[in-house]
PDB file of C-alpha atoms in Angstrom:
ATOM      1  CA  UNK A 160      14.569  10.928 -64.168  1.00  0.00           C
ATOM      2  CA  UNK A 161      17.074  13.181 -66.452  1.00  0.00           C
ATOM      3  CA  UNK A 162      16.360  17.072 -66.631  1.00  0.00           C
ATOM      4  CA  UNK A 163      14.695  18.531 -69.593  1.00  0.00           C
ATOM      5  CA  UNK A 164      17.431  20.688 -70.339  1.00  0.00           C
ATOM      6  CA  UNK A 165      19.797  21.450 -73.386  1.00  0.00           C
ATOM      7  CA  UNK A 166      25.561  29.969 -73.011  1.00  0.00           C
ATOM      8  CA  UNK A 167      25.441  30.982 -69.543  1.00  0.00           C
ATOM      9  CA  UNK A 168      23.945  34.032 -68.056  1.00  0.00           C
ATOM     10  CA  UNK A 169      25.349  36.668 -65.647  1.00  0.00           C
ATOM     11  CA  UNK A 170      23.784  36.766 -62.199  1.00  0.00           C
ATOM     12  CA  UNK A 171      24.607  39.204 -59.857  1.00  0.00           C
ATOM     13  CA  UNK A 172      27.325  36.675 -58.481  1.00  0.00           C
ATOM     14  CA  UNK A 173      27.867  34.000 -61.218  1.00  0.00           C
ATOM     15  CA  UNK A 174      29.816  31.160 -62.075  1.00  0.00           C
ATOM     16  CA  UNK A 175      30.059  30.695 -66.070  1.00  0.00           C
ATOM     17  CA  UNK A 176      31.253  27.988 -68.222  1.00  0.00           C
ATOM     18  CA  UNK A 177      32.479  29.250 -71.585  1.00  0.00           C
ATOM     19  CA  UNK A 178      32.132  26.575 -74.207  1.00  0.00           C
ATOM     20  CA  UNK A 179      34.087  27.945 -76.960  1.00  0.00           C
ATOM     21  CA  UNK A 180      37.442  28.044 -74.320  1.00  0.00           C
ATOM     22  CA  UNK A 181      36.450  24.971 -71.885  1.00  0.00           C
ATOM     23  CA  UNK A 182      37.302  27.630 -68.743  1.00  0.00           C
ATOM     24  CA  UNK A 183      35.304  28.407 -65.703  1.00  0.00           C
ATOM     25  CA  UNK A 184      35.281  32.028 -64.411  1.00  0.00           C
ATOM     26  CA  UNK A 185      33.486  33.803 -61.832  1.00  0.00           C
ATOM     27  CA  UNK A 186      33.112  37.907 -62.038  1.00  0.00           C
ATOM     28  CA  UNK A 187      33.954  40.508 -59.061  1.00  0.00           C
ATOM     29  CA  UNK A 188      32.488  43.388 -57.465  1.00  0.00           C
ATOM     30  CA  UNK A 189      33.529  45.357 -60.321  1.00  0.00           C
ATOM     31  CA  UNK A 190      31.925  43.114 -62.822  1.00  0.00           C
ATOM     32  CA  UNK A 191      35.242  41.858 -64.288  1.00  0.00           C
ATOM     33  CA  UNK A 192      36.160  38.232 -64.774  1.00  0.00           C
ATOM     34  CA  UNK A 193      38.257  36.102 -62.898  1.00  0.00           C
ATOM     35  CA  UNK A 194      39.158  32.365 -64.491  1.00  0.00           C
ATOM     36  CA  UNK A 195      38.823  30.059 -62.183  1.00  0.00           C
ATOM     37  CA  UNK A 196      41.605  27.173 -62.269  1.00  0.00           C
ATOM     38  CA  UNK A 197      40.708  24.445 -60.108  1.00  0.00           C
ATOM     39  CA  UNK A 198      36.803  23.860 -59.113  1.00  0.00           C
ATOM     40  CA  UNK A 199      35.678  22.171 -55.799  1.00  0.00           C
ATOM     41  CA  UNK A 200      32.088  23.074 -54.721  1.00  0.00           C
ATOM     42  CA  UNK A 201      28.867  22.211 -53.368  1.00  0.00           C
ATOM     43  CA  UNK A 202      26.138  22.122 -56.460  1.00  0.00           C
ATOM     44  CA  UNK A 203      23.093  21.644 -54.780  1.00  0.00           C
ATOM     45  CA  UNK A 204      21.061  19.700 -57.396  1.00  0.00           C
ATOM     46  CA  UNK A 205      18.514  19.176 -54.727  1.00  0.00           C
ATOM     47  CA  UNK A 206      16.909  22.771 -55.631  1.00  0.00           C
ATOM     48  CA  UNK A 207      18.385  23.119 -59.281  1.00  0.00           C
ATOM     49  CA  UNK A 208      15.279  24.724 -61.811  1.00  0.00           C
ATOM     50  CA  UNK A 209      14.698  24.214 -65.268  1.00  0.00           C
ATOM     51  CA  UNK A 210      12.905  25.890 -68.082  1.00  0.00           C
ATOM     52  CA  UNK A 211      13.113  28.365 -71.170  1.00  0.00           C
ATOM     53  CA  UNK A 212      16.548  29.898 -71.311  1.00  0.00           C
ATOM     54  CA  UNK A 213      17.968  32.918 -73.996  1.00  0.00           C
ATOM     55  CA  UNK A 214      21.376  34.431 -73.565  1.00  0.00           C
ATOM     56  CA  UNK A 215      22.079  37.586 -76.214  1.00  0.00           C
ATOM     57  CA  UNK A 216      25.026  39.641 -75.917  1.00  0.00           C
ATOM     58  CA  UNK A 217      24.441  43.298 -73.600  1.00  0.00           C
ATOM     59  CA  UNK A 218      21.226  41.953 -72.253  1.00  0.00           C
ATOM     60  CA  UNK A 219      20.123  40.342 -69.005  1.00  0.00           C
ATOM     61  CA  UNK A 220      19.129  36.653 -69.620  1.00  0.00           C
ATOM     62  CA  UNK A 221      16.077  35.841 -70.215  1.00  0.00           C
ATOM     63  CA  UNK A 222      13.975  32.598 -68.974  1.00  0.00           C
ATOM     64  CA  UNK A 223      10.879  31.333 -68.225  1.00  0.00           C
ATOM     65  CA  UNK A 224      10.799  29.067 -65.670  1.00  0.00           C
ATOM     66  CA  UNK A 225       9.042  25.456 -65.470  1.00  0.00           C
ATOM     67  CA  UNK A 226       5.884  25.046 -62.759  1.00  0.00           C
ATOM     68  CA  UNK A 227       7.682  24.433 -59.387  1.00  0.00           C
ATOM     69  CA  UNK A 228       5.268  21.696 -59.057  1.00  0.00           C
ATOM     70  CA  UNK A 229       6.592  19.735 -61.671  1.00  0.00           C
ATOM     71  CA  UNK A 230       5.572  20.654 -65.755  1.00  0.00           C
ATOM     72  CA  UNK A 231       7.357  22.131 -68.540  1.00  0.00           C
ATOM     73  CA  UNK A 232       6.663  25.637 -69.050  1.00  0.00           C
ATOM     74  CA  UNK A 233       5.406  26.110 -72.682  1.00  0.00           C
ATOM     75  CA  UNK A 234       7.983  27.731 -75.429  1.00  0.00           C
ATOM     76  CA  UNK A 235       7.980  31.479 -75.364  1.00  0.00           C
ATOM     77  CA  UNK A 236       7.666  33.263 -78.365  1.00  0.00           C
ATOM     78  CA  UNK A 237      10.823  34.478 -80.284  1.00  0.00           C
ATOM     79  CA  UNK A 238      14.553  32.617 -81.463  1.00  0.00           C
ATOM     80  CA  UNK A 239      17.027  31.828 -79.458  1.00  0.00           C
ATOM     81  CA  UNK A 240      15.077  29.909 -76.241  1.00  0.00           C
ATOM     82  CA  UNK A 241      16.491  26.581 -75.556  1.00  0.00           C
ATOM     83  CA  UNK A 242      15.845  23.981 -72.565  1.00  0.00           C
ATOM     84  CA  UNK A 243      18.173  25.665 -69.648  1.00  0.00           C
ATOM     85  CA  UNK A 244      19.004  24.983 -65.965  1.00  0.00           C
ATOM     86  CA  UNK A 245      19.558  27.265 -63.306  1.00  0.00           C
ATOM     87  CA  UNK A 246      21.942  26.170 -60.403  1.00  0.00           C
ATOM     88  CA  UNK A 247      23.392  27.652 -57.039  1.00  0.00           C
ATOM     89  CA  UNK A 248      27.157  26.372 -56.299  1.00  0.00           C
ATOM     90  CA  UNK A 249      28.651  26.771 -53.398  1.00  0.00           C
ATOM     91  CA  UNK A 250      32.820  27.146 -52.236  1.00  0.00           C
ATOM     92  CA  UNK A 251      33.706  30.252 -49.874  1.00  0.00           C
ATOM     93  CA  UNK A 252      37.326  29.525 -50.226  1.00  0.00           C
ATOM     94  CA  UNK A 253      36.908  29.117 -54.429  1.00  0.00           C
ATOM     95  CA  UNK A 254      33.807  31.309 -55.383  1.00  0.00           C
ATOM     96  CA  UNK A 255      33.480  33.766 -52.448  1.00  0.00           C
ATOM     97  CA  UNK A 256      30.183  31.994 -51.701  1.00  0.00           C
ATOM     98  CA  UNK A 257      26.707  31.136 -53.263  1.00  0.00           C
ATOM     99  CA  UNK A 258      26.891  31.563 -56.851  1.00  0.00           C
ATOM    100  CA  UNK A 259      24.271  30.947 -59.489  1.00  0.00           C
ATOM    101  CA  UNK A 260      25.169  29.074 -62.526  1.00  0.00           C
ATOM    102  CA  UNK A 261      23.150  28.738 -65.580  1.00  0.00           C
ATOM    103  CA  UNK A 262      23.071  27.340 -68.950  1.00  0.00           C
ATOM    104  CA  UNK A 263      21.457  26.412 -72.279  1.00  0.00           C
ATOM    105  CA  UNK A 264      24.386  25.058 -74.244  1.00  0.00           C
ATOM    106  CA  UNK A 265      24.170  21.263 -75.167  1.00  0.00           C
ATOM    107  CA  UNK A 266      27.581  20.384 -74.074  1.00  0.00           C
ATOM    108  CA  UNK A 267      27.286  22.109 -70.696  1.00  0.00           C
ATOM    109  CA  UNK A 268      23.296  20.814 -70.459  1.00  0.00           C
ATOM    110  CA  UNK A 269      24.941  17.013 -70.785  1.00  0.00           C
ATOM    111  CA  UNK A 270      27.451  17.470 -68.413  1.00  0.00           C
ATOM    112  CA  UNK A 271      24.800  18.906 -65.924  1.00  0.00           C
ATOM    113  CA  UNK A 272      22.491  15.714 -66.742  1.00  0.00           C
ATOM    114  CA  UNK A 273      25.165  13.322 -66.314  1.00  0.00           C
ATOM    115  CA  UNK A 274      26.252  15.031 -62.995  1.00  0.00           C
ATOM    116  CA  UNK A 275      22.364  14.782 -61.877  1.00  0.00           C
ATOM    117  CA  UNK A 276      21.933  11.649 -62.546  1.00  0.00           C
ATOM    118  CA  UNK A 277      24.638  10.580 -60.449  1.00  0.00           C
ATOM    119  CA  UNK A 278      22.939  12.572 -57.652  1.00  0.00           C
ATOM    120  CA  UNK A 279      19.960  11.008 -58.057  1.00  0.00           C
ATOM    121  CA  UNK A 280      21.622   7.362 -57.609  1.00  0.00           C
ATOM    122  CA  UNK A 281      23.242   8.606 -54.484  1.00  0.00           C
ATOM    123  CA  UNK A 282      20.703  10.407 -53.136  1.00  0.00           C
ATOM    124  CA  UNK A 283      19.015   7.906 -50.428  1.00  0.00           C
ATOM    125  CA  UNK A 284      21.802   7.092 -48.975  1.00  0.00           C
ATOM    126  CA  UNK A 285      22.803  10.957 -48.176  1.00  0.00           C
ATOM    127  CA  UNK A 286      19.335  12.134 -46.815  1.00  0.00           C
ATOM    128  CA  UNK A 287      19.822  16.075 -46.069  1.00  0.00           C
ATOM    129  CA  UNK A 288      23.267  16.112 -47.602  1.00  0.00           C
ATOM    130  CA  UNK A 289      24.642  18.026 -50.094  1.00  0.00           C
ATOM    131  CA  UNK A 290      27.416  16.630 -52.986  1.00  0.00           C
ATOM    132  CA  UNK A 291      31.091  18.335 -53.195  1.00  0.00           C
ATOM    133  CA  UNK A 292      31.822  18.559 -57.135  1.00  0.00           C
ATOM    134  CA  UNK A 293      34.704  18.818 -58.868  1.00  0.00           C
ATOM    135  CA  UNK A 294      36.048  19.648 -62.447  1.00  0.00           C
ATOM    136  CA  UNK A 295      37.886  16.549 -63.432  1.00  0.00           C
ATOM    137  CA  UNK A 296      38.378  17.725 -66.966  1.00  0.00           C
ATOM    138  CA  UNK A 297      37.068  19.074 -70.197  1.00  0.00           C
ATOM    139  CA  UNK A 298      36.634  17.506 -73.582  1.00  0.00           C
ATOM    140  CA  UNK A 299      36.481  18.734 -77.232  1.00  0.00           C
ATOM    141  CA  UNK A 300      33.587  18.198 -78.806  1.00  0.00           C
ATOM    142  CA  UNK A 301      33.663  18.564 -82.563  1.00  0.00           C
ATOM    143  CA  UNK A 302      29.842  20.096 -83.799  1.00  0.00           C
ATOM    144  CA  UNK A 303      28.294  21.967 -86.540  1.00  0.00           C
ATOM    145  CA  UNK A 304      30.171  25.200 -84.521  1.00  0.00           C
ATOM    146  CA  UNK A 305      33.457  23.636 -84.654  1.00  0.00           C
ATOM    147  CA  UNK A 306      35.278  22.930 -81.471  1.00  0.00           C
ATOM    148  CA  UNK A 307      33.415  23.490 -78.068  1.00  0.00           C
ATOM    149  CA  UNK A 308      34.257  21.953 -74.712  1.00  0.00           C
ATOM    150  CA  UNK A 309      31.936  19.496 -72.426  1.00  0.00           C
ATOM    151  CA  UNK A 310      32.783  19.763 -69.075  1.00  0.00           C
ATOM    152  CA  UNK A 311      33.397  16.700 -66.966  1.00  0.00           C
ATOM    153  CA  UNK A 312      32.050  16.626 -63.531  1.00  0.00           C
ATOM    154  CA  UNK A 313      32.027  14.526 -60.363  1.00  0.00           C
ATOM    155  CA  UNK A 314      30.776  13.823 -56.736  1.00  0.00           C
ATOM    156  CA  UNK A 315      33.599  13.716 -54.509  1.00  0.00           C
ATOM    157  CA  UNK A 316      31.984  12.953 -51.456  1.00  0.00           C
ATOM    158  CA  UNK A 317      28.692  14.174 -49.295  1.00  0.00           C
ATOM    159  CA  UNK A 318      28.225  16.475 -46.411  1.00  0.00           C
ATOM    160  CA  UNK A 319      26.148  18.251 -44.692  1.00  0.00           C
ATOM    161  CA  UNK A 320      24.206  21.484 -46.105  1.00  0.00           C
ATOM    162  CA  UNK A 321      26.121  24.493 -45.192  1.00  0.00           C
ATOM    163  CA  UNK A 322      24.612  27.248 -43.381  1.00  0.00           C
ATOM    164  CA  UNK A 323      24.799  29.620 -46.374  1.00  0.00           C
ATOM    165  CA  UNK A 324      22.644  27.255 -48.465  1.00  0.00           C
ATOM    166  CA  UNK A 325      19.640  26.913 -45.857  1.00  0.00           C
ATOM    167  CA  UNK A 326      17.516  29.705 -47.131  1.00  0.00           C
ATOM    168  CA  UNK A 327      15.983  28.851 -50.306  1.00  0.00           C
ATOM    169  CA  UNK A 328      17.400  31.105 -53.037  1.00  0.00           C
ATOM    170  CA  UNK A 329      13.973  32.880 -55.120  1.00  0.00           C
ATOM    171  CA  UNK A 330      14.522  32.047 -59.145  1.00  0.00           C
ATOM    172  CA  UNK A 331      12.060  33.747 -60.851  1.00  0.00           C
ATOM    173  CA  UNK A 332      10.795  34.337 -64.204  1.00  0.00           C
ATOM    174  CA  UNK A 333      10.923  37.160 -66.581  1.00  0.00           C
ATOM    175  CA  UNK A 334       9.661  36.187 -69.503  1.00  0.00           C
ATOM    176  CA  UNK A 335       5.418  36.086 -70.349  1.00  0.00           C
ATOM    177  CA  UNK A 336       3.982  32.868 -71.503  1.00  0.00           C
ATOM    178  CA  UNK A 337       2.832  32.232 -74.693  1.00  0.00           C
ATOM    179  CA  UNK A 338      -1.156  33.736 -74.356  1.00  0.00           C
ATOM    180  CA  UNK A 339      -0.322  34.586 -70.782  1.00  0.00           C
ATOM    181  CA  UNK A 340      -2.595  37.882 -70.578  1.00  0.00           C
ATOM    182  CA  UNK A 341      -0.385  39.479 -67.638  1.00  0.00           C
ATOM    183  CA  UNK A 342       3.624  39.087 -66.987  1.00  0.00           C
ATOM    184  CA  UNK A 343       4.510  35.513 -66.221  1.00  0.00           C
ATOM    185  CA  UNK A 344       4.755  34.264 -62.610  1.00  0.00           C
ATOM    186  CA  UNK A 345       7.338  33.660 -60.448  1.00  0.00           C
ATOM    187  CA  UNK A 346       8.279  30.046 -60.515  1.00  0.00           C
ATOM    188  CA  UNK A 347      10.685  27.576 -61.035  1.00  0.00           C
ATOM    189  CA  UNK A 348      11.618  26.942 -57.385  1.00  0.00           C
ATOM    190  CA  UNK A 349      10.019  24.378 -55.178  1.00  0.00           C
ATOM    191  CA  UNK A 350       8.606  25.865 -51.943  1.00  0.00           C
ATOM    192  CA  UNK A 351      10.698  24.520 -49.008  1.00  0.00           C
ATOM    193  CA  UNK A 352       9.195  24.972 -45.254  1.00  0.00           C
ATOM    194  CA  UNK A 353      11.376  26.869 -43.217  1.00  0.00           C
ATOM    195  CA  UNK A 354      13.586  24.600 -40.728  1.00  0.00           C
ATOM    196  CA  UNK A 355      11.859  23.736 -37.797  1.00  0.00           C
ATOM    197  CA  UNK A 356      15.503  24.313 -35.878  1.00  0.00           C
ATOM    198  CA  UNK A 357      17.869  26.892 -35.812  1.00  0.00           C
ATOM    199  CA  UNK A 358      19.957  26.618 -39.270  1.00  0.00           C
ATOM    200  CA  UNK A 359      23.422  24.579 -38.620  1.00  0.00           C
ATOM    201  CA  UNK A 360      26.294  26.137 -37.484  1.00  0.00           C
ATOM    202  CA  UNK A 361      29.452  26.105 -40.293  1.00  0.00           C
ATOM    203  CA  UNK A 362      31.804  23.054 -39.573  1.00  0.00           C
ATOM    204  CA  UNK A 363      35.420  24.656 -38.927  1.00  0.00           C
ATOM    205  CA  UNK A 364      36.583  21.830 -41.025  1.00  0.00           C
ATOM    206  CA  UNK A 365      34.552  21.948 -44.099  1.00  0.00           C
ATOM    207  CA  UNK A 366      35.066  26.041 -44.487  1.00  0.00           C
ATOM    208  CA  UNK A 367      39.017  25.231 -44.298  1.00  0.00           C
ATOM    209  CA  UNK A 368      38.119  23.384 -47.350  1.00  0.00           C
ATOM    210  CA  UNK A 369      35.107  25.037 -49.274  1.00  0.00           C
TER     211      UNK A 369
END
């Protein structure tokens, strides 16, 4: 089923989409942003989260998080909160690693929901793998705002979950529910058991490429 979803946030390692320019950047140890050109990575929709999302300029984003056992989360109070996801991508060679990526914007929210859907039509026939993505290209899109840029992505192939996306990545809330009477709860994320082996060792191959 399609994610009930939709300006993207800044994580401690991040990987933004910028509407108003159609350009993916990523931002380094010093905080500065670096565009990023050409994007091949793992998006692992398998564990993406959804909920409450407000981005406002100088402040940390701010979300609350739908019930990791399936629910929306109820509107929090104040303007600006839109349907959001939050995603962890994947490229050691492009991104220097895990990165999250996050979003409320409609145009970036439809290219997400497109690119899941896909995912979930593939998804049987790639038990416990993860999809490579690409950027194929963006398009205008003429709205009340003027000109703003959908991205356009695709599943290149599947392979096997890398090492560096075994442990489950903790999304969390930070934002109180409307008549919560203490903060809101950590959520969002879907408890995974731990692996019952040892995690699997990075294929040679696929960090050449990723």
């Amino acid at each position: 089923m399609p994610l009930n979803i939709g300006s993207s946030g800044e994580a401690a390692n991040y990987l933004k989409f910028n509407a108003k320019s159609g350009r993916l950047a990523i931002n380094d140890a010093e905080g500065d942003q670096i565009e990023i050109a050409n994007l091949t990575a793992i998006f692992d929709l398998e564990r993406i989260v959804t909920g409450w999302l407000r981005f406002r300029e100088g402040q940390a984003p701010e979300r609350l998080l739908d019930h990791p056992n399936g629910g929306s989360a109820p509107r929090p109070e104040g303007e600006g909160f839109k349907r959001g996801f939050v995603l962890q991508v994947y490229s050691r060679n492009a991104l220097g690693g895990v990165r999250e990526m996050s979003g409320n914007s409609l145009h970036l929210c439809n290219a997400v929901n497109a690119l899941y859907a896909d995912w979930e039509a593939g998804r049987d026939e790639h038990r416990g793998q993860v999809p490579v993505v690409v950027l194929d290209s963006v398009q205008p899109m003429k709205d009340r705002y003027g000109t703003n840029y959908r991205p356009v992505f695709r599943i290149t192939k599947w392979v096997e979950r890398p090492a560096d996306l075994v442990e489950v990545v903790a999304v969390e809330s930070n934002v109180q529910a409307p008549g919560a009477r203490t903060s809101a709860p950590s959520g969002g994320q879907k408890p995974v058991a731990p692996p019952s082996q040892s995690p699997p060792q990075a294929d040679p191959m696929m960090s050449s490429e990723f």
